C-alpha cells in the first residue's frame, strides 16, 4: 500500500479498554487494531478513567483519553457496564453529562487542529456522533456514525430524538450492526433521501478451537459429578441480559429432574442481586458466579458448556441486544447456543440450524428451549456446532468486518486503493 492509499482515521468512542486485560468489551479496539494491521493510521479518542493513561500506544493504536470531571475518581459515567446502565442505576450521574459532551467536543476539536484525518468514525450517535459533527464542520472531515443499538433504542425523549435525527442526517454515512438496528435507523431518519445506511456487523475472532484436553479439565472442575450438564452465561450481569431468567430456568430444569448447573461469568450492577436470589432459592449447589474471567480464557468456558445461554430482553429504558457479540464468540468456540428472539440476535442464530431461540423475558420458554438443546445426540450436536462456526466464519469474522469498514471509509473520504 502506497502512502497515498493510507487512511488516517479518528475513532471516537465511550467504550474502550482502559488498560491491558481490562474487562471493558474490546470490539472497538479490535476494529482499530485490524485497521492498523491493514496499514492505516488510527487514533482512538475515549473518556478518561482513574488509573488509565491519558496518552498511549495500545497495540499499535494511538489512544487519547480526555478528562471530563474532577476529581478524576468522579469520572464514572462511562465504563463498568456502560453509560446507559450507570445512568439507570445512579440517575445523579446525569448531572455529569453536559461536562462529558463539552469535554468530548473540545477533545475532538483539539485533535483536528493538530492532525489531519480522512474520516472520523463516531461510535454511538450520542454523544460521540454529535461531538464529532459539531467539532469537525470547520475542517470538512466526513463523519461516519456507527450505531450499536443502545444509542437508538434508549434515550427516547423528544429532545434526544431531535439530536439523534440531526446527527444521522448530517453524517457522511451510517453503519449499523444488525437488521434490527438498521430498521430503527431508517425509521428515525423518516426519509428515503436520508444518509446512506450500511449494515456492517462488528466482528469476532475466529481462531482455532480450544484445546480439548484443557476444555475437559475445566469442565471437570466446574461439574459436581460427570453426569451434570453445564449451562454457561457470559456477559454483563444486569437484568436486561436475562440473568434472572437464566437462574429461574435452571430451577425449572432441576424441578423436572435434570442434573444441571448454571455458571455465570461476568461482572455487572445486578451481580449482588443475582447472588441474593441464588441464596434465597437455596440454589448455591446449582448456580455459581465466577465474576470476571480473562478474555483469553472465556472461549474455554464456552466450549466446556453443554449449552451457552443468553436470554437478553428489552430493558425498561428501551435498550435491546442490537447484535450480541458474545453469541458469535460462543458459536466460534464450538458451543451450542441458546439465545432469545430479541433485537439482532436473530441475525446470528438460525433456530434449529446454528443454535436455538427462545422467547425473551420468559424463563419457561428458556427452560423448554434448553431441554431441546440438551437432548441433542452426539451427531446432532456436532452438526449444529459446525453450522454455527461456519456461519460466523462466513459473515461475522473480524477480517470481514474490518474490510467492509475500510471500504466504507474509502468511499466517504475519496482515498482509494489503486492496488
mmCIF file of C-alpha atoms in Angstrom:
data_model
loop_
_atom_site.group_PDB
_atom_site.id
_atom_site.type_symbol
_atom_site.label_atom_id
_atom_site.label_comp_id
_atom_site.label_asym_id
_atom_site.label_seq_id
_atom_site.Cartn_x
_atom_site.Cartn_y
_atom_site.Cartn_z
ATOM 1 C CA UNK A 1 0.000 0.000 0.000
ATOM 2 C CA UNK A 2 1.425 3.389 -1.013
ATOM 3 C CA UNK A 3 1.466 6.349 1.363
ATOM 4 C CA UNK A 4 -1.335 7.945 -0.651
ATOM 5 C CA UNK A 5 -3.564 4.930 -0.009
ATOM 6 C CA UNK A 6 -3.183 5.013 3.768
ATOM 7 C CA UNK A 7 -6.273 6.181 5.620
ATOM 8 C CA UNK A 8 -5.826 8.466 8.616
ATOM 9 C CA UNK A 9 -8.714 7.613 10.898
ATOM 10 C CA UNK A 10 -10.043 9.039 14.142
ATOM 11 C CA UNK A 11 -12.346 6.687 16.076
ATOM 12 C CA UNK A 12 -14.365 8.401 18.811
ATOM 13 C CA UNK A 13 -15.948 6.145 21.410
ATOM 14 C CA UNK A 14 -17.160 5.993 25.010
ATOM 15 C CA UNK A 15 -16.335 2.302 25.367
ATOM 16 C CA UNK A 16 -12.684 1.275 25.095
ATOM 17 C CA UNK A 17 -10.323 -0.908 27.156
ATOM 18 C CA UNK A 18 -8.697 1.252 29.803
ATOM 19 C CA UNK A 19 -5.625 -0.950 30.172
ATOM 20 C CA UNK A 20 -4.317 -4.370 29.138
ATOM 21 C CA UNK A 21 -6.584 -7.119 30.469
ATOM 22 C CA UNK A 22 -9.480 -4.725 31.127
ATOM 23 C CA UNK A 23 -12.969 -6.195 31.357
ATOM 24 C CA UNK A 24 -14.385 -3.465 29.075
ATOM 25 C CA UNK A 25 -15.733 -5.011 25.882
ATOM 26 C CA UNK A 26 -12.996 -4.709 23.237
ATOM 27 C CA UNK A 27 -14.919 -4.580 19.951
ATOM 28 C CA UNK A 28 -13.901 -1.001 19.050
ATOM 29 C CA UNK A 29 -10.293 -1.804 19.990
ATOM 30 C CA UNK A 30 -10.449 -4.924 17.820
ATOM 31 C CA UNK A 31 -11.630 -2.871 14.847
ATOM 32 C CA UNK A 32 -8.904 -0.284 15.450
ATOM 33 C CA UNK A 33 -6.201 -2.983 15.629
ATOM 34 C CA UNK A 34 -7.481 -4.658 12.468
ATOM 35 C CA UNK A 35 -7.394 -1.353 10.574
ATOM 36 C CA UNK A 36 -3.832 -0.750 11.785
ATOM 37 C CA UNK A 37 -2.913 -4.258 10.605
ATOM 38 C CA UNK A 38 -4.220 -3.281 7.155
ATOM 39 C CA UNK A 39 -1.715 -0.421 7.081
ATOM 40 C CA UNK A 40 -3.834 2.530 8.205
ATOM 41 C CA UNK A 41 -3.091 5.142 10.873
ATOM 42 C CA UNK A 42 -5.656 5.001 13.650
ATOM 43 C CA UNK A 43 -6.211 7.289 16.613
ATOM 44 C CA UNK A 44 -8.858 6.497 19.211
ATOM 45 C CA UNK A 45 -10.399 9.141 21.453
ATOM 46 C CA UNK A 46 -12.183 7.886 24.586
ATOM 47 C CA UNK A 47 -13.178 9.210 28.019
ATOM 48 C CA UNK A 48 -10.573 9.020 30.745
ATOM 49 C CA UNK A 49 -10.924 6.815 33.816
ATOM 50 C CA UNK A 50 -8.938 6.727 37.039
ATOM 51 C CA UNK A 51 -5.806 4.620 36.507
ATOM 52 C CA UNK A 52 -5.870 4.812 32.701
ATOM 53 C CA UNK A 53 -3.207 6.589 30.662
ATOM 54 C CA UNK A 54 -4.142 9.885 29.047
ATOM 55 C CA UNK A 55 -1.953 9.096 26.048
ATOM 56 C CA UNK A 56 -0.517 5.761 24.912
ATOM 57 C CA UNK A 57 0.286 3.420 22.058
ATOM 58 C CA UNK A 58 -2.057 0.478 22.679
ATOM 59 C CA UNK A 59 -1.353 -2.472 20.345
ATOM 60 C CA UNK A 60 -0.318 -0.083 17.575
ATOM 61 C CA UNK A 61 -3.328 2.183 18.095
ATOM 62 C CA UNK A 62 -2.705 5.762 19.213
ATOM 63 C CA UNK A 63 -5.104 6.243 22.142
ATOM 64 C CA UNK A 64 -6.025 9.623 23.593
ATOM 65 C CA UNK A 65 -8.260 9.899 26.654
ATOM 66 C CA UNK A 66 -9.910 13.147 27.724
ATOM 67 C CA UNK A 67 -10.792 14.208 31.258
ATOM 68 C CA UNK A 68 -14.344 15.419 31.745
ATOM 69 C CA UNK A 69 -14.810 15.710 35.508
ATOM 70 C CA UNK A 70 -12.818 16.433 38.649
ATOM 71 C CA UNK A 71 -11.643 14.806 40.824
ATOM 72 C CA UNK A 72 -10.513 12.050 38.469
ATOM 73 C CA UNK A 73 -12.188 9.328 40.537
ATOM 74 C CA UNK A 74 -15.546 11.019 39.862
ATOM 75 C CA UNK A 75 -15.340 10.169 36.126
ATOM 76 C CA UNK A 76 -17.908 7.393 36.476
ATOM 77 C CA UNK A 77 -20.426 7.944 33.663
ATOM 78 C CA UNK A 78 -18.743 5.507 31.265
ATOM 79 C CA UNK A 79 -17.224 2.017 31.650
ATOM 80 C CA UNK A 80 -18.099 -0.502 34.392
ATOM 81 C CA UNK A 81 -21.068 -1.869 32.466
ATOM 82 C CA UNK A 82 -21.690 1.060 30.143
ATOM 83 C CA UNK A 83 -23.076 4.583 30.393
ATOM 84 C CA UNK A 84 -26.740 3.607 29.976
ATOM 85 C CA UNK A 85 -26.608 1.101 32.820
ATOM 86 C CA UNK A 86 -24.680 3.516 35.033
ATOM 87 C CA UNK A 87 -27.218 6.268 34.419
ATOM 88 C CA UNK A 88 -30.097 3.898 35.169
ATOM 89 C CA UNK A 89 -28.558 2.696 38.403
ATOM 90 C CA UNK A 90 -27.389 6.140 39.541
ATOM 91 C CA UNK A 91 -29.535 8.883 37.961
ATOM 92 C CA UNK A 92 -27.399 11.532 39.675
ATOM 93 C CA UNK A 93 -24.693 10.704 37.126
ATOM 94 C CA UNK A 94 -26.799 12.577 34.551
ATOM 95 C CA UNK A 95 -25.540 15.808 36.092
ATOM 96 C CA UNK A 96 -22.112 14.989 34.643
ATOM 97 C CA UNK A 97 -23.358 14.529 31.080
ATOM 98 C CA UNK A 98 -23.011 18.188 29.977
ATOM 99 C CA UNK A 99 -19.358 18.142 31.077
ATOM 100 C CA UNK A 100 -18.784 14.862 29.230
ATOM 101 C CA UNK A 101 -20.239 16.214 25.983
ATOM 102 C CA UNK A 102 -18.404 19.542 26.169
ATOM 103 C CA UNK A 103 -15.098 17.883 27.023
ATOM 104 C CA UNK A 104 -15.508 15.427 24.156
ATOM 105 C CA UNK A 105 -16.302 18.208 21.680
ATOM 106 C CA UNK A 106 -13.216 20.113 22.790
ATOM 107 C CA UNK A 107 -11.036 16.985 22.635
ATOM 108 C CA UNK A 108 -12.121 16.233 19.038
ATOM 109 C CA UNK A 109 -11.566 19.865 18.026
ATOM 110 C CA UNK A 110 -8.091 19.905 19.583
ATOM 111 C CA UNK A 111 -7.060 16.745 17.711
ATOM 112 C CA UNK A 112 -8.317 18.175 14.430
ATOM 113 C CA UNK A 113 -6.242 21.323 14.998
ATOM 114 C CA UNK A 114 -3.038 19.296 15.205
ATOM 115 C CA UNK A 115 -3.683 16.262 12.987
ATOM 116 C CA UNK A 116 -5.192 15.651 9.568
ATOM 117 C CA UNK A 117 -7.769 12.860 9.358
ATOM 118 C CA UNK A 118 -9.549 11.437 6.324
ATOM 119 C CA UNK A 119 -12.535 10.153 8.297
ATOM 120 C CA UNK A 120 -13.953 10.409 11.802
ATOM 121 C CA UNK A 121 -15.752 7.238 12.858
ATOM 122 C CA UNK A 122 -18.091 8.059 15.753
ATOM 123 C CA UNK A 123 -19.235 5.039 17.740
ATOM 124 C CA UNK A 124 -22.722 5.720 19.095
ATOM 125 C CA UNK A 125 -24.934 8.589 17.960
ATOM 126 C CA UNK A 126 -24.972 10.384 21.303
ATOM 127 C CA UNK A 127 -22.662 11.868 22.386
ATOM 128 C CA UNK A 128 -19.879 10.775 20.004
ATOM 129 C CA UNK A 129 -21.712 11.451 16.738
ATOM 130 C CA UNK A 130 -22.854 14.838 17.985
ATOM 131 C CA UNK A 131 -19.379 15.774 19.276
ATOM 132 C CA UNK A 132 -17.704 14.681 16.032
ATOM 133 C CA UNK A 133 -20.062 16.685 13.800
ATOM 134 C CA UNK A 134 -20.047 19.841 15.940
ATOM 135 C CA UNK A 135 -16.260 19.829 16.230
ATOM 136 C CA UNK A 136 -15.367 18.862 12.661
ATOM 137 C CA UNK A 137 -17.540 21.120 10.487
ATOM 138 C CA UNK A 138 -14.783 23.734 10.188
ATOM 139 C CA UNK A 139 -12.294 21.106 8.991
ATOM 140 C CA UNK A 140 -14.644 19.411 6.489
ATOM 141 C CA UNK A 141 -13.776 15.923 7.698
ATOM 142 C CA UNK A 142 -16.513 13.379 6.873
ATOM 143 C CA UNK A 143 -18.111 11.630 9.842
ATOM 144 C CA UNK A 144 -19.253 8.000 9.681
ATOM 145 C CA UNK A 145 -21.591 7.338 12.588
ATOM 146 C CA UNK A 146 -21.661 3.731 13.807
ATOM 147 C CA UNK A 147 -24.890 2.810 15.592
ATOM 148 C CA UNK A 148 -24.558 -0.023 18.108
ATOM 149 C CA UNK A 149 -28.143 -0.140 19.337
ATOM 150 C CA UNK A 150 -28.261 1.262 22.829
ATOM 151 C CA UNK A 151 -27.908 4.747 21.384
ATOM 152 C CA UNK A 152 -31.030 4.436 19.254
ATOM 153 C CA UNK A 153 -33.271 2.218 21.395
ATOM 154 C CA UNK A 154 -32.724 4.236 24.587
ATOM 155 C CA UNK A 155 -32.817 7.986 25.295
ATOM 156 C CA UNK A 156 -36.161 8.487 23.571
ATOM 157 C CA UNK A 157 -37.213 11.904 24.864
ATOM 158 C CA UNK A 158 -38.281 14.450 22.245
ATOM 159 C CA UNK A 159 -35.079 16.453 22.601
ATOM 160 C CA UNK A 160 -32.899 13.331 22.337
ATOM 161 C CA UNK A 161 -34.782 12.195 19.221
ATOM 162 C CA UNK A 162 -34.112 15.571 17.601
ATOM 163 C CA UNK A 163 -30.413 15.350 18.455
ATOM 164 C CA UNK A 164 -30.157 11.799 17.092
ATOM 165 C CA UNK A 165 -32.014 12.666 13.884
ATOM 166 C CA UNK A 166 -29.745 15.695 13.420
ATOM 167 C CA UNK A 167 -26.613 13.542 13.776
ATOM 168 C CA UNK A 168 -27.815 10.801 11.428
ATOM 169 C CA UNK A 169 -28.899 13.177 8.679
ATOM 170 C CA UNK A 170 -25.627 15.098 8.740
ATOM 171 C CA UNK A 171 -23.296 12.116 8.836
ATOM 172 C CA UNK A 172 -21.485 11.221 5.622
ATOM 173 C CA UNK A 173 -22.655 7.632 6.152
ATOM 174 C CA UNK A 174 -24.120 5.424 8.844
ATOM 175 C CA UNK A 175 -23.080 1.889 9.756
ATOM 176 C CA UNK A 176 -25.316 -0.429 11.774
ATOM 177 C CA UNK A 177 -24.582 -3.790 13.373
ATOM 178 C CA UNK A 178 -27.791 -5.709 12.572
ATOM 179 C CA UNK A 179 -31.040 -5.720 10.629
ATOM 180 C CA UNK A 180 -32.856 -4.681 13.809
ATOM 181 C CA UNK A 181 -30.668 -1.602 14.259
ATOM 182 C CA UNK A 182 -30.958 -0.807 10.558
ATOM 183 C CA UNK A 183 -34.754 -0.751 10.729
ATOM 184 C CA UNK A 184 -34.667 1.570 13.737
ATOM 185 C CA UNK A 185 -32.243 3.956 11.995
ATOM 186 C CA UNK A 186 -34.362 4.077 8.845
ATOM 187 C CA UNK A 187 -37.455 4.779 10.912
ATOM 188 C CA UNK A 188 -35.710 7.568 12.795
ATOM 189 C CA UNK A 189 -34.461 9.236 9.614
ATOM 190 C CA UNK A 190 -38.049 9.118 8.276
ATOM 191 C CA UNK A 191 -36.879 9.835 4.760
ATOM 192 C CA UNK A 192 -35.730 7.762 1.828
ATOM 193 C CA UNK A 193 -33.333 10.610 0.994
ATOM 194 C CA UNK A 194 -31.575 10.319 4.351
ATOM 195 C CA UNK A 195 -27.944 9.360 4.867
ATOM 196 C CA UNK A 196 -26.943 6.012 3.369
ATOM 197 C CA UNK A 197 -27.050 3.126 5.848
ATOM 198 C CA UNK A 198 -24.555 0.250 5.660
ATOM 199 C CA UNK A 199 -25.064 -2.956 7.629
ATOM 200 C CA UNK A 200 -21.630 -3.955 8.949
ATOM 201 C CA UNK A 201 -21.739 -6.248 11.986
ATOM 202 C CA UNK A 202 -18.879 -5.882 14.426
ATOM 203 C CA UNK A 203 -16.614 -8.893 14.043
ATOM 204 C CA UNK A 204 -15.314 -11.574 16.390
ATOM 205 C CA UNK A 205 -12.124 -13.597 16.382
ATOM 206 C CA UNK A 206 -12.435 -16.989 14.712
ATOM 207 C CA UNK A 207 -9.375 -18.857 15.944
ATOM 208 C CA UNK A 208 -8.513 -22.491 16.414
ATOM 209 C CA UNK A 209 -10.943 -24.346 18.653
ATOM 210 C CA UNK A 210 -9.834 -24.548 22.290
ATOM 211 C CA UNK A 211 -7.620 -27.483 23.220
ATOM 212 C CA UNK A 212 -9.959 -30.441 24.004
ATOM 213 C CA UNK A 213 -7.860 -31.601 26.959
ATOM 214 C CA UNK A 214 -7.889 -28.143 28.561
ATOM 215 C CA UNK A 215 -11.636 -27.885 27.979
ATOM 216 C CA UNK A 216 -12.190 -31.323 29.521
ATOM 217 C CA UNK A 217 -10.175 -30.408 32.606
ATOM 218 C CA UNK A 218 -12.071 -27.151 33.021
ATOM 219 C CA UNK A 219 -15.392 -28.919 32.585
ATOM 220 C CA UNK A 220 -14.497 -31.438 35.281
ATOM 221 C CA UNK A 221 -13.513 -28.633 37.662
ATOM 222 C CA UNK A 222 -16.910 -26.974 37.205
ATOM 223 C CA UNK A 223 -19.030 -30.115 37.497
ATOM 224 C CA UNK A 224 -20.075 -31.642 40.791
ATOM 225 C CA UNK A 225 -20.340 -35.027 39.064
ATOM 226 C CA UNK A 226 -19.751 -36.270 35.477
ATOM 227 C CA UNK A 227 -23.452 -36.533 34.585
ATOM 228 C CA UNK A 228 -24.129 -32.881 35.389
ATOM 229 C CA UNK A 229 -24.925 -30.659 32.424
ATOM 230 C CA UNK A 230 -23.279 -27.212 32.356
ATOM 231 C CA UNK A 231 -25.186 -24.075 31.405
ATOM 232 C CA UNK A 232 -22.822 -21.140 30.866
ATOM 233 C CA UNK A 233 -23.721 -17.449 30.763
ATOM 234 C CA UNK A 234 -21.089 -14.864 29.752
ATOM 235 C CA UNK A 235 -21.745 -11.137 29.783
ATOM 236 C CA UNK A 236 -22.649 -8.155 31.874
ATOM 237 C CA UNK A 237 -24.575 -9.312 34.919
ATOM 238 C CA UNK A 238 -27.536 -6.989 34.529
ATOM 239 C CA UNK A 239 -31.277 -7.598 34.392
ATOM 240 C CA UNK A 240 -31.673 -6.871 30.675
ATOM 241 C CA UNK A 241 -29.175 -9.600 29.800
ATOM 242 C CA UNK A 242 -31.657 -12.106 31.230
ATOM 243 C CA UNK A 243 -29.574 -13.339 34.182
ATOM 244 C CA UNK A 244 -32.636 -13.711 36.410
ATOM 245 C CA UNK A 245 -34.453 -15.746 33.733
ATOM 246 C CA UNK A 246 -31.317 -17.892 33.454
ATOM 247 C CA UNK A 247 -31.474 -18.640 37.165
ATOM 248 C CA UNK A 248 -35.221 -19.365 37.115
ATOM 249 C CA UNK A 249 -34.842 -21.629 34.071
ATOM 250 C CA UNK A 250 -32.170 -23.552 35.973
ATOM 251 C CA UNK A 251 -34.591 -24.008 38.861
ATOM 252 C CA UNK A 252 -37.308 -25.230 36.477
ATOM 253 C CA UNK A 253 -34.953 -27.763 34.887
ATOM 254 C CA UNK A 254 -33.916 -29.055 38.305
ATOM 255 C CA UNK A 255 -37.586 -29.399 39.253
ATOM 256 C CA UNK A 256 -38.063 -31.584 36.172
ATOM 257 C CA UNK A 257 -35.261 -33.872 37.260
ATOM 258 C CA UNK A 258 -32.470 -32.566 35.030
ATOM 259 C CA UNK A 259 -28.996 -32.504 36.538
ATOM 260 C CA UNK A 260 -27.801 -29.044 35.543
ATOM 261 C CA UNK A 261 -25.528 -26.338 36.874
ATOM 262 C CA UNK A 262 -25.539 -22.667 35.896
ATOM 263 C CA UNK A 263 -22.161 -20.917 35.659
ATOM 264 C CA UNK A 264 -22.308 -17.105 35.346
ATOM 265 C CA UNK A 265 -19.193 -15.337 34.074
ATOM 266 C CA UNK A 266 -19.016 -11.566 34.205
ATOM 267 C CA UNK A 267 -19.477 -8.515 36.358
ATOM 268 C CA UNK A 268 -22.313 -6.038 36.482
ATOM 269 C CA UNK A 269 -24.570 -3.875 38.580
ATOM 270 C CA UNK A 270 -27.022 -6.732 39.271
ATOM 271 C CA UNK A 271 -24.492 -9.355 40.348
ATOM 272 C CA UNK A 272 -25.212 -8.846 44.049
ATOM 273 C CA UNK A 273 -28.957 -9.217 43.428
ATOM 274 C CA UNK A 274 -28.352 -12.418 41.461
ATOM 275 C CA UNK A 275 -26.293 -13.897 44.282
ATOM 276 C CA UNK A 276 -29.020 -12.969 46.782
ATOM 277 C CA UNK A 277 -31.625 -14.732 44.643
ATOM 278 C CA UNK A 278 -29.401 -17.821 44.417
ATOM 279 C CA UNK A 279 -29.193 -17.896 48.207
ATOM 280 C CA UNK A 280 -32.923 -17.281 48.733
ATOM 281 C CA UNK A 281 -33.762 -20.160 46.371
ATOM 282 C CA UNK A 282 -31.199 -22.454 48.019
ATOM 283 C CA UNK A 283 -29.519 -22.947 44.666
ATOM 284 C CA UNK A 284 -25.911 -22.469 45.789
ATOM 285 C CA UNK A 285 -25.102 -26.012 44.634
ATOM 286 C CA UNK A 286 -26.650 -25.453 41.199
ATOM 287 C CA UNK A 287 -25.640 -21.880 40.355
ATOM 288 C CA UNK A 288 -22.182 -20.333 40.563
ATOM 289 C CA UNK A 289 -20.997 -16.792 39.821
ATOM 290 C CA UNK A 290 -17.342 -16.643 38.795
ATOM 291 C CA UNK A 291 -17.020 -12.913 38.196
ATOM 292 C CA UNK A 292 -14.713 -11.595 35.513
ATOM 293 C CA UNK A 293 -12.593 -14.095 33.590
ATOM 294 C CA UNK A 294 -9.709 -13.057 31.330
ATOM 295 C CA UNK A 295 -10.979 -12.794 27.746
ATOM 296 C CA UNK A 296 -8.338 -15.258 26.532
ATOM 297 C CA UNK A 297 -9.917 -17.956 28.705
ATOM 298 C CA UNK A 298 -13.588 -17.250 28.056
ATOM 299 C CA UNK A 299 -13.780 -19.473 24.961
ATOM 300 C CA UNK A 300 -12.682 -22.455 27.095
ATOM 301 C CA UNK A 301 -15.705 -21.935 29.355
ATOM 302 C CA UNK A 302 -17.954 -21.614 26.309
ATOM 303 C CA UNK A 303 -16.586 -24.812 24.798
ATOM 304 C CA UNK A 304 -16.998 -26.628 28.131
ATOM 305 C CA UNK A 305 -20.722 -25.845 28.241
ATOM 306 C CA UNK A 306 -23.472 -28.243 27.264
ATOM 307 C CA UNK A 307 -25.385 -25.089 26.391
ATOM 308 C CA UNK A 308 -24.388 -21.448 26.260
ATOM 309 C CA UNK A 309 -27.346 -19.236 27.125
ATOM 310 C CA UNK A 310 -28.010 -15.555 26.568
ATOM 311 C CA UNK A 311 -31.688 -14.743 27.247
ATOM 312 C CA UNK A 312 -31.472 -10.985 26.625
ATOM 313 C CA UNK A 313 -34.635 -8.910 26.792
ATOM 314 C CA UNK A 314 -35.694 -5.302 26.342
ATOM 315 C CA UNK A 315 -34.965 -3.085 29.329
ATOM 316 C CA UNK A 316 -37.318 -0.571 30.882
ATOM 317 C CA UNK A 317 -35.328 2.214 29.203
ATOM 318 C CA UNK A 318 -35.754 0.637 25.754
ATOM 319 C CA UNK A 319 -32.306 -0.988 25.453
ATOM 320 C CA UNK A 320 -32.263 -4.082 23.241
ATOM 321 C CA UNK A 321 -29.452 -6.519 22.366
ATOM 322 C CA UNK A 322 -28.722 -4.978 18.983
ATOM 323 C CA UNK A 323 -26.163 -7.582 17.878
ATOM 324 C CA UNK A 324 -24.784 -9.802 20.637
ATOM 325 C CA UNK A 325 -21.091 -10.456 20.032
ATOM 326 C CA UNK A 326 -20.928 -12.965 22.865
ATOM 327 C CA UNK A 327 -23.252 -15.295 20.958
ATOM 328 C CA UNK A 328 -20.930 -15.195 17.964
ATOM 329 C CA UNK A 329 -17.897 -15.851 20.167
ATOM 330 C CA UNK A 330 -19.646 -18.868 21.666
ATOM 331 C CA UNK A 331 -20.577 -20.161 18.212
ATOM 332 C CA UNK A 332 -16.957 -19.765 17.092
ATOM 333 C CA UNK A 333 -15.791 -21.617 20.222
ATOM 334 C CA UNK A 334 -17.903 -24.679 19.406
ATOM 335 C CA UNK A 335 -20.768 -24.170 21.836
ATOM 336 C CA UNK A 336 -24.454 -24.991 21.446
ATOM 337 C CA UNK A 337 -26.005 -21.537 21.766
ATOM 338 C CA UNK A 338 -29.433 -20.637 23.131
ATOM 339 C CA UNK A 339 -30.480 -17.013 22.704
ATOM 340 C CA UNK A 340 -33.739 -15.081 22.701
ATOM 341 C CA UNK A 341 -35.794 -13.748 19.811
ATOM 342 C CA UNK A 342 -34.776 -10.212 20.644
ATOM 343 C CA UNK A 343 -33.064 -7.479 18.678
ATOM 344 C CA UNK A 344 -30.212 -8.510 16.429
ATOM 345 C CA UNK A 345 -29.693 -11.932 17.980
ATOM 346 C CA UNK A 346 -31.867 -13.424 15.260
ATOM 347 C CA UNK A 347 -29.286 -12.340 12.661
ATOM 348 C CA UNK A 348 -26.722 -14.591 14.317
ATOM 349 C CA UNK A 349 -28.729 -17.679 15.246
ATOM 350 C CA UNK A 350 -30.815 -19.716 12.824
ATOM 351 C CA UNK A 351 -33.177 -21.645 15.077
ATOM 352 C CA UNK A 352 -32.527 -25.378 14.909
ATOM 353 C CA UNK A 353 -29.664 -24.964 12.431
ATOM 354 C CA UNK A 354 -26.915 -22.970 14.149
ATOM 355 C CA UNK A 355 -28.461 -22.632 17.610
ATOM 356 C CA UNK A 356 -31.784 -22.187 19.370
ATOM 357 C CA UNK A 357 -34.056 -19.242 20.099
ATOM 358 C CA UNK A 358 -36.462 -18.810 22.998
ATOM 359 C CA UNK A 359 -38.974 -16.095 23.793
ATOM 360 C CA UNK A 360 -37.487 -13.115 25.673
ATOM 361 C CA UNK A 361 -38.416 -12.436 29.311
ATOM 362 C CA UNK A 362 -39.755 -15.992 29.710
ATOM 363 C CA UNK A 363 -37.943 -18.420 31.999
ATOM 364 C CA UNK A 364 -40.392 -21.141 30.946
ATOM 365 C CA UNK A 365 -39.580 -20.715 27.257
ATOM 366 C CA UNK A 366 -35.875 -20.645 28.077
ATOM 367 C CA UNK A 367 -36.130 -23.858 30.110
ATOM 368 C CA UNK A 368 -38.056 -25.604 27.328
ATOM 369 C CA UNK A 369 -35.508 -24.491 24.723
ATOM 370 C CA UNK A 370 -32.601 -25.594 26.905
ATOM 371 C CA UNK A 371 -34.253 -29.011 27.214
ATOM 372 C CA UNK A 372 -34.277 -29.228 23.438
ATOM 373 C CA UNK A 373 -30.607 -28.264 23.225
ATOM 374 C CA UNK A 374 -29.552 -30.679 25.950
ATOM 375 C CA UNK A 375 -31.424 -33.522 24.239
ATOM 376 C CA UNK A 376 -29.179 -33.428 21.146
ATOM 377 C CA UNK A 377 -27.329 -36.636 20.424
ATOM 378 C CA UNK A 378 -23.625 -36.504 19.500
ATOM 379 C CA UNK A 379 -24.250 -36.330 15.747
ATOM 380 C CA UNK A 380 -26.864 -33.623 16.108
ATOM 381 C CA UNK A 381 -24.634 -31.580 18.390
ATOM 382 C CA UNK A 382 -21.626 -31.843 16.084
ATOM 383 C CA UNK A 383 -23.687 -30.783 13.065
ATOM 384 C CA UNK A 384 -25.209 -27.798 14.849
ATOM 385 C CA UNK A 385 -21.801 -26.675 16.174
ATOM 386 C CA UNK A 386 -20.263 -26.991 12.688
ATOM 387 C CA UNK A 387 -23.118 -24.970 11.170
ATOM 388 C CA UNK A 388 -22.676 -22.259 13.793
ATOM 389 C CA UNK A 389 -18.927 -21.924 13.331
ATOM 390 C CA UNK A 390 -19.258 -21.834 9.540
ATOM 391 C CA UNK A 391 -21.841 -19.054 9.837
ATOM 392 C CA UNK A 392 -19.503 -16.942 11.968
ATOM 393 C CA UNK A 393 -16.579 -17.517 9.591
ATOM 394 C CA UNK A 394 -18.654 -16.543 6.561
ATOM 395 C CA UNK A 395 -20.462 -13.499 7.965
ATOM 396 C CA UNK A 396 -19.131 -12.243 11.288
ATOM 397 C CA UNK A 397 -15.344 -12.521 11.429
ATOM 398 C CA UNK A 398 -13.153 -9.570 12.354
ATOM 399 C CA UNK A 399 -11.451 -9.781 8.969
ATOM 400 C CA UNK A 400 -14.740 -9.368 7.102
ATOM 401 C CA UNK A 401 -15.868 -6.526 9.372
ATOM 402 C CA UNK A 402 -12.595 -4.583 9.046
ATOM 403 C CA UNK A 403 -12.577 -4.970 5.248
ATOM 404 C CA UNK A 404 -16.125 -3.607 4.993
ATOM 405 C CA UNK A 405 -15.357 -0.671 7.287
ATOM 406 C CA UNK A 406 -12.235 0.060 5.263
ATOM 407 C CA UNK A 407 -14.286 0.078 2.044
ATOM 408 C CA UNK A 408 -16.855 2.444 3.570
ATOM 409 C CA UNK A 409 -14.174 4.820 4.854
ATOM 410 C CA UNK A 410 -12.586 4.925 1.405
ATOM 411 C CA UNK A 411 -15.973 5.698 -0.137
ATOM 412 C CA UNK A 412 -16.691 8.707 2.044
ATOM 413 C CA UNK A 413 -13.109 10.055 2.050
ATOM 414 C CA UNK A 414 -12.255 9.585 -1.608
ATOM 415 C CA UNK A 415 -8.973 7.926 -0.630
ATOM 416 C CA UNK A 416 -8.847 4.940 -2.966
ATOM 417 C CA UNK A 417 -6.545 1.954 -3.138
ATOM 418 C CA UNK A 418 -5.094 1.573 -6.627
ATOM 419 C CA UNK A 419 -3.572 -1.848 -5.943
#
